[in-house]
PDB file of C-alpha atoms in Angstrom:
ATOM      1  CA  MET A 256       0.000   0.000   0.000  1.00 90.00           C
ATOM      2  CA  TYR A 257       1.229   3.448  -0.779  1.00 94.00           C
ATOM      3  CA  LYS A 258       0.476   6.890   0.532  1.00 96.00           C
ATOM      4  CA  VAL A 259       0.944   9.500  -2.184  1.00 97.00           C
ATOM      5  CA  LYS A 260       1.057  13.197  -1.284  1.00 97.00           C
ATOM      6  CA  VAL A 261       0.149  15.431  -4.189  1.00 97.00           C
ATOM      7  CA  TYR A 262       0.741  19.179  -4.190  1.00 97.00           C
ATOM      8  CA  VAL A 263      -1.117  21.201  -6.801  1.00 97.00           C
ATOM      9  CA  THR A 264      -0.106  24.846  -7.146  1.00 96.00           C
ATOM     10  CA  LEU A 265      -1.014  27.639  -9.531  1.00 96.00           C
ATOM     11  CA  ARG A 266       1.687  28.371 -12.089  1.00 96.00           C
ATOM     12  CA  GLU A 267       3.845  31.395 -11.278  1.00 92.00           C
ATOM     13  CA  SER A 268       2.357  33.438 -14.090  1.00 94.00           C
ATOM     14  CA  VAL A 269      -1.245  32.873 -12.982  1.00 95.00           C
ATOM     15  CA  LEU A 270      -2.915  35.362 -10.657  1.00 96.00           C
ATOM     16  CA  ASP A 271      -4.029  33.943  -7.311  1.00 96.00           C
ATOM     17  CA  PRO A 272      -7.048  35.959  -6.092  1.00 96.00           C
ATOM     18  CA  GLN A 273      -7.599  33.641  -3.121  1.00 96.00           C
ATOM     19  CA  GLY A 274      -4.007  34.165  -2.001  1.00 96.00           C
ATOM     20  CA  THR A 275      -4.367  37.920  -2.422  1.00 97.00           C
ATOM     21  CA  ALA A 276      -7.496  37.871  -0.260  1.00 97.00           C
ATOM     22  CA  VAL A 277      -5.734  35.898   2.477  1.00 97.00           C
ATOM     23  CA  LYS A 278      -2.774  38.293   2.330  1.00 97.00           C
ATOM     24  CA  GLY A 279      -5.192  41.206   2.765  1.00 97.00           C
ATOM     25  CA  SER A 280      -6.760  39.506   5.786  1.00 97.00           C
ATOM     26  CA  LEU A 281      -3.344  38.817   7.337  1.00 97.00           C
ATOM     27  CA  HIS A 282      -2.394  42.459   6.843  1.00 97.00           C
ATOM     28  CA  SER A 283      -5.565  43.647   8.525  1.00 97.00           C
ATOM     29  CA  LEU A 284      -4.776  41.294  11.431  1.00 96.00           C
ATOM     30  CA  SER A 285      -1.497  43.276  11.650  1.00 93.00           C
ATOM     31  CA  TYR A 286       0.799  40.673  10.073  1.00 95.00           C
ATOM     32  CA  GLY A 287       2.318  43.253   7.751  1.00 94.00           C
ATOM     33  CA  GLU A 288       5.517  41.214   7.296  1.00 94.00           C
ATOM     34  CA  VAL A 289       3.689  38.803   5.014  1.00 96.00           C
ATOM     35  CA  GLN A 290       4.714  39.781   1.507  1.00 96.00           C
ATOM     36  CA  ASP A 291       2.981  37.166  -0.554  1.00 96.00           C
ATOM     37  CA  VAL A 292       0.540  34.282  -0.207  1.00 97.00           C
ATOM     38  CA  ARG A 293      -0.076  31.564  -2.792  1.00 96.00           C
ATOM     39  CA  ILE A 294      -2.692  28.919  -2.195  1.00 97.00           C
ATOM     40  CA  GLY A 295      -2.751  25.437  -3.600  1.00 97.00           C
ATOM     41  CA  LYS A 296      -4.250  22.049  -2.931  1.00 96.00           C
ATOM     42  CA  TYR A 297      -2.796  19.200  -0.972  1.00 97.00           C
ATOM     43  CA  LEU A 298      -4.104  15.684  -1.566  1.00 97.00           C
ATOM     44  CA  GLU A 299      -3.298  12.452   0.245  1.00 96.00           C
ATOM     45  CA  LEU A 300      -4.083   9.370  -1.798  1.00 96.00           C
ATOM     46  CA  THR A 301      -4.008   5.866  -0.385  1.00 96.00           C
ATOM     47  CA  ILE A 302      -3.296   3.471  -3.207  1.00 95.00           C
ATOM     48  CA  GLY A 303      -3.483  -0.293  -2.979  1.00 93.00           C
ATOM     49  CA  LYS A 304      -1.397  -2.846  -4.832  1.00 87.00           C
ATOM     50  CA  SER A 305      -1.648  -2.464  -8.574  1.00 85.00           C
ATOM     51  CA  ASN A 306      -0.141  -4.123 -11.634  1.00 87.00           C
ATOM     52  CA  ARG A 307       0.615  -0.733 -13.092  1.00 89.00           C
ATOM     53  CA  ASN A 308       3.644   1.414 -12.502  1.00 93.00           C
ATOM     54  CA  LEU A 309       2.878   3.705  -9.575  1.00 94.00           C
ATOM     55  CA  ASP A 310       4.602   6.786 -11.007  1.00 95.00           C
ATOM     56  CA  GLY A 311       2.756   6.464 -14.282  1.00 94.00           C
ATOM     57  CA  LEU A 312      -0.503   5.925 -12.453  1.00 95.00           C
ATOM     58  CA  VAL A 313      -0.143   8.995 -10.239  1.00 96.00           C
ATOM     59  CA  ARG A 314       0.970  11.177 -13.114  1.00 96.00           C
ATOM     60  CA  GLU A 315      -2.003  10.057 -15.197  1.00 96.00           C
ATOM     61  CA  MET A 316      -4.455  10.762 -12.379  1.00 96.00           C
ATOM     62  CA  CYS A 317      -2.955  14.234 -11.914  1.00 97.00           C
ATOM     63  CA  GLU A 318      -3.104  15.057 -15.615  1.00 96.00           C
ATOM     64  CA  ARG A 319      -6.620  13.724 -16.098  1.00 96.00           C
ATOM     65  CA  LEU A 320      -8.359  14.869 -12.939  1.00 96.00           C
ATOM     66  CA  LEU A 321      -6.425  16.274 -10.027  1.00 96.00           C
ATOM     67  CA  ALA A 322      -4.624  19.200 -11.655  1.00 96.00           C
ATOM     68  CA  ASN A 323      -5.550  21.533 -14.471  1.00 96.00           C
ATOM     69  CA  THR A 324      -2.173  21.581 -16.180  1.00 95.00           C
ATOM     70  CA  VAL A 325      -3.011  24.665 -18.207  1.00 96.00           C
ATOM     71  CA  ILE A 326      -2.834  26.823 -15.090  1.00 96.00           C
ATOM     72  CA  GLU A 327      -1.501  24.482 -12.416  1.00 96.00           C
ATOM     73  CA  ASP A 328       1.679  22.578 -11.655  1.00 96.00           C
ATOM     74  CA  TYR A 329       1.797  19.452  -9.556  1.00 97.00           C
ATOM     75  CA  ARG A 330       4.392  17.449  -7.722  1.00 96.00           C
ATOM     76  CA  TYR A 331       4.066  14.373  -5.557  1.00 97.00           C
ATOM     77  CA  GLU A 332       5.831  12.214  -3.010  1.00 96.00           C
ATOM     78  CA  VAL A 333       5.350   8.484  -2.575  1.00 95.00           C
ATOM     79  CA  GLU A 334       5.592   6.747   0.773  1.00 94.00           C
ATOM     80  CA  GLU A 335       5.299   3.012   1.143  1.00 92.00           C
ATOM     81  CA  VAL A 336       3.013   1.975   3.972  1.00 90.00           C
ATOM     82  CA  VAL A 337       3.940  -1.298   5.591  1.00 85.00           C
ATOM     83  CA  ALA A 338       0.944  -3.323   6.744  1.00 72.00           C
ATOM     84  CA  GLN A 339       1.081  -4.030  10.457  1.00 66.00           C
TER      85      GLN A 339
ATOM     86  CA  MET B 963      13.185  36.624   3.885  1.00 90.00           C
ATOM     87  CA  TYR B 964      11.488  33.346   4.560  1.00 94.00           C
ATOM     88  CA  LYS B 965       9.298  31.046   2.566  1.00 96.00           C
ATOM     89  CA  VAL B 966       6.894  29.176   4.812  1.00 97.00           C
ATOM     90  CA  LYS B 967       4.945  26.198   3.495  1.00 97.00           C
ATOM     91  CA  VAL B 968       1.780  25.513   5.463  1.00 97.00           C
ATOM     92  CA  TYR B 969      -0.226  22.302   5.124  1.00 97.00           C
ATOM     93  CA  VAL B 970      -3.760  22.363   6.483  1.00 97.00           C
ATOM     94  CA  THR B 971      -5.555  19.023   6.643  1.00 96.00           C
ATOM     95  CA  LEU B 972      -8.854  17.844   8.061  1.00 96.00           C
ATOM     96  CA  ARG B 973      -8.513  15.930  11.319  1.00 96.00           C
ATOM     97  CA  GLU B 974      -8.715  12.166  10.964  1.00 92.00           C
ATOM     98  CA  SER B 975     -12.102  11.982  12.647  1.00 94.00           C
ATOM     99  CA  VAL B 976     -13.698  14.552  10.333  1.00 95.00           C
ATOM    100  CA  LEU B 977     -15.503  13.396   7.202  1.00 96.00           C
ATOM    101  CA  ASP B 978     -14.044  14.701   3.949  1.00 96.00           C
ATOM    102  CA  PRO B 979     -16.868  14.906   1.386  1.00 96.00           C
ATOM    103  CA  GLN B 980     -14.606  16.573  -1.189  1.00 96.00           C
ATOM    104  CA  GLY B 981     -12.123  13.723  -0.900  1.00 96.00           C
ATOM    105  CA  THR B 982     -14.917  11.177  -1.195  1.00 97.00           C
ATOM    106  CA  ALA B 983     -16.135  12.894  -4.379  1.00 97.00           C
ATOM    107  CA  VAL B 984     -12.650  12.849  -5.894  1.00 97.00           C
ATOM    108  CA  LYS B 985     -12.274   9.183  -4.971  1.00 97.00           C
ATOM    109  CA  GLY B 986     -15.560   8.459  -6.743  1.00 97.00           C
ATOM    110  CA  SER B 987     -14.363  10.291  -9.841  1.00 97.00           C
ATOM    111  CA  LEU B 988     -11.059   8.401  -9.825  1.00 97.00           C
ATOM    112  CA  HIS B 989     -12.948   5.118  -9.549  1.00 97.00           C
ATOM    113  CA  SER B 990     -15.167   6.013 -12.491  1.00 97.00           C
ATOM    114  CA  LEU B 991     -12.016   6.848 -14.472  1.00 96.00           C
ATOM    115  CA  SER B 992     -11.017   3.232 -13.702  1.00 93.00           C
ATOM    116  CA  TYR B 993      -8.429   3.954 -11.004  1.00 95.00           C
ATOM    117  CA  GLY B 994      -9.976   1.392  -8.683  1.00 94.00           C
ATOM    118  CA  GLU B 995      -6.732   0.918  -6.748  1.00 94.00           C
ATOM    119  CA  VAL B 996      -7.277   4.265  -5.007  1.00 96.00           C
ATOM    120  CA  GLN B 997      -8.570   3.379  -1.558  1.00 96.00           C
ATOM    121  CA  ASP B 998      -8.845   6.781   0.031  1.00 96.00           C
ATOM    122  CA  VAL B 999      -8.484  10.462  -0.808  1.00 97.00           C
ATOM    123  CA  ARG B1000      -8.152  13.272   1.715  1.00 96.00           C
ATOM    124  CA  ILE B1001      -7.971  16.855   0.547  1.00 97.00           C
ATOM    125  CA  GLY B1002      -6.325  19.735   2.323  1.00 97.00           C
ATOM    126  CA  LYS B1003      -4.884  23.152   1.642  1.00 96.00           C
ATOM    127  CA  TYR B1004      -1.332  24.074   0.841  1.00 97.00           C
ATOM    128  CA  LEU B1005      -0.180  27.663   1.397  1.00 97.00           C
ATOM    129  CA  GLU B1006       3.113  29.300   0.540  1.00 96.00           C
ATOM    130  CA  LEU B1007       3.776  32.436   2.554  1.00 96.00           C
ATOM    131  CA  THR B1008       6.627  34.822   1.809  1.00 96.00           C
ATOM    132  CA  ILE B1009       7.517  36.583   5.022  1.00 95.00           C
ATOM    133  CA  GLY B1010       9.908  39.525   5.286  1.00 93.00           C
ATOM    134  CA  LYS B1011      12.215  40.382   8.162  1.00 87.00           C
ATOM    135  CA  SER B1012      10.358  40.799  11.414  1.00 85.00           C
ATOM    136  CA  ASN B1013      11.244  41.522  15.034  1.00 87.00           C
ATOM    137  CA  ARG B1014       9.038  38.709  16.131  1.00 89.00           C
ATOM    138  CA  ASN B1015       9.892  35.065  16.471  1.00 93.00           C
ATOM    139  CA  LEU B1016       9.038  33.391  13.172  1.00 94.00           C
ATOM    140  CA  ASP B1017       7.656  30.184  14.679  1.00 94.00           C
ATOM    141  CA  GLY B1018       5.387  32.109  16.999  1.00 95.00           C
ATOM    142  CA  LEU B1019       4.260  34.325  14.150  1.00 95.00           C
ATOM    143  CA  VAL B1020       3.389  31.444  11.824  1.00 96.00           C
ATOM    144  CA  ARG B1021       1.626  29.513  14.539  1.00 96.00           C
ATOM    145  CA  GLU B1022      -0.432  32.571  15.464  1.00 96.00           C
ATOM    146  CA  MET B1023      -1.427  33.179  11.837  1.00 96.00           C
ATOM    147  CA  CYS B1024      -2.479  29.539  11.489  1.00 97.00           C
ATOM    148  CA  GLU B1025      -4.533  29.555  14.678  1.00 96.00           C
ATOM    149  CA  ARG B1026      -6.210  32.895  13.970  1.00 96.00           C
ATOM    150  CA  LEU B1027      -6.875  32.675  10.245  1.00 96.00           C
ATOM    151  CA  LEU B1028      -5.366  29.930   8.134  1.00 96.00           C
ATOM    152  CA  ALA B1029      -6.677  26.829   9.866  1.00 96.00           C
ATOM    153  CA  ASN B1030      -9.879  26.068  11.734  1.00 96.00           C
ATOM    154  CA  THR B1031      -8.310  24.138  14.594  1.00 95.00           C
ATOM    155  CA  VAL B1032     -11.633  22.636  15.656  1.00 96.00           C
ATOM    156  CA  ILE B1033     -11.692  20.443  12.558  1.00 97.00           C
ATOM    157  CA  GLU B1034      -8.268  20.967  10.974  1.00 96.00           C
ATOM    158  CA  ASP B1035      -4.662  20.239  11.788  1.00 96.00           C
ATOM    159  CA  TYR B1036      -1.762  22.209  10.397  1.00 97.00           C
ATOM    160  CA  ARG B1037       1.971  21.797  10.010  1.00 96.00           C
ATOM    161  CA  TYR B1038       4.541  23.991   8.378  1.00 97.00           C
ATOM    162  CA  GLU B1039       8.088  24.118   7.048  1.00 96.00           C
ATOM    163  CA  VAL B1040      10.323  27.176   7.036  1.00 95.00           C
ATOM    164  CA  GLU B1041      12.884  27.838   4.321  1.00 94.00           C
ATOM    165  CA  GLU B1042      15.227  30.788   4.452  1.00 92.00           C
ATOM    166  CA  VAL B1043      15.469  32.608   1.132  1.00 90.00           C
ATOM    167  CA  VAL B1044      18.818  34.256   0.507  1.00 85.00           C
ATOM    168  CA  ALA B1045      18.534  37.528  -1.413  1.00 72.00           C
ATOM    169  CA  GLN B1046      20.509  37.430  -4.651  1.00 65.00           C
TER     170      GLN B1046
END
């Protein structure tokens, strides 16, 4: 069994209105030292044994559903979970 | 200048309807090996020099605004950015 952590972030060139709103809120809470906020998604997938190559599988799931690659980048980490 | 990566996730005991929906979509795309999906937020904060202790600052921002600690957990990583 594998635990896969997927991070989906907006590409650098894409405006992040949600991040801008959070930055505004932090400033009004007097955290003026915050210069920038970017917001993305964090997904934890639990994946069982499969005949397919795990990297290929995760990449395909990201491209097809989890990330919109026109405006988003993704990266992931794989952790093997040992059954107890 | 510091780059702080904040991960906000739902507590284990809290239902994640968004994750369940994504799992359903993955299954209907024939990724049946996916056993569970949990969805959280990922924030990248750029924080300038401050007189305050960085850990205290980040923790306070998380508790007050970025995470709802009743139903969410958070963790963070700090990276120092060297000006070029």
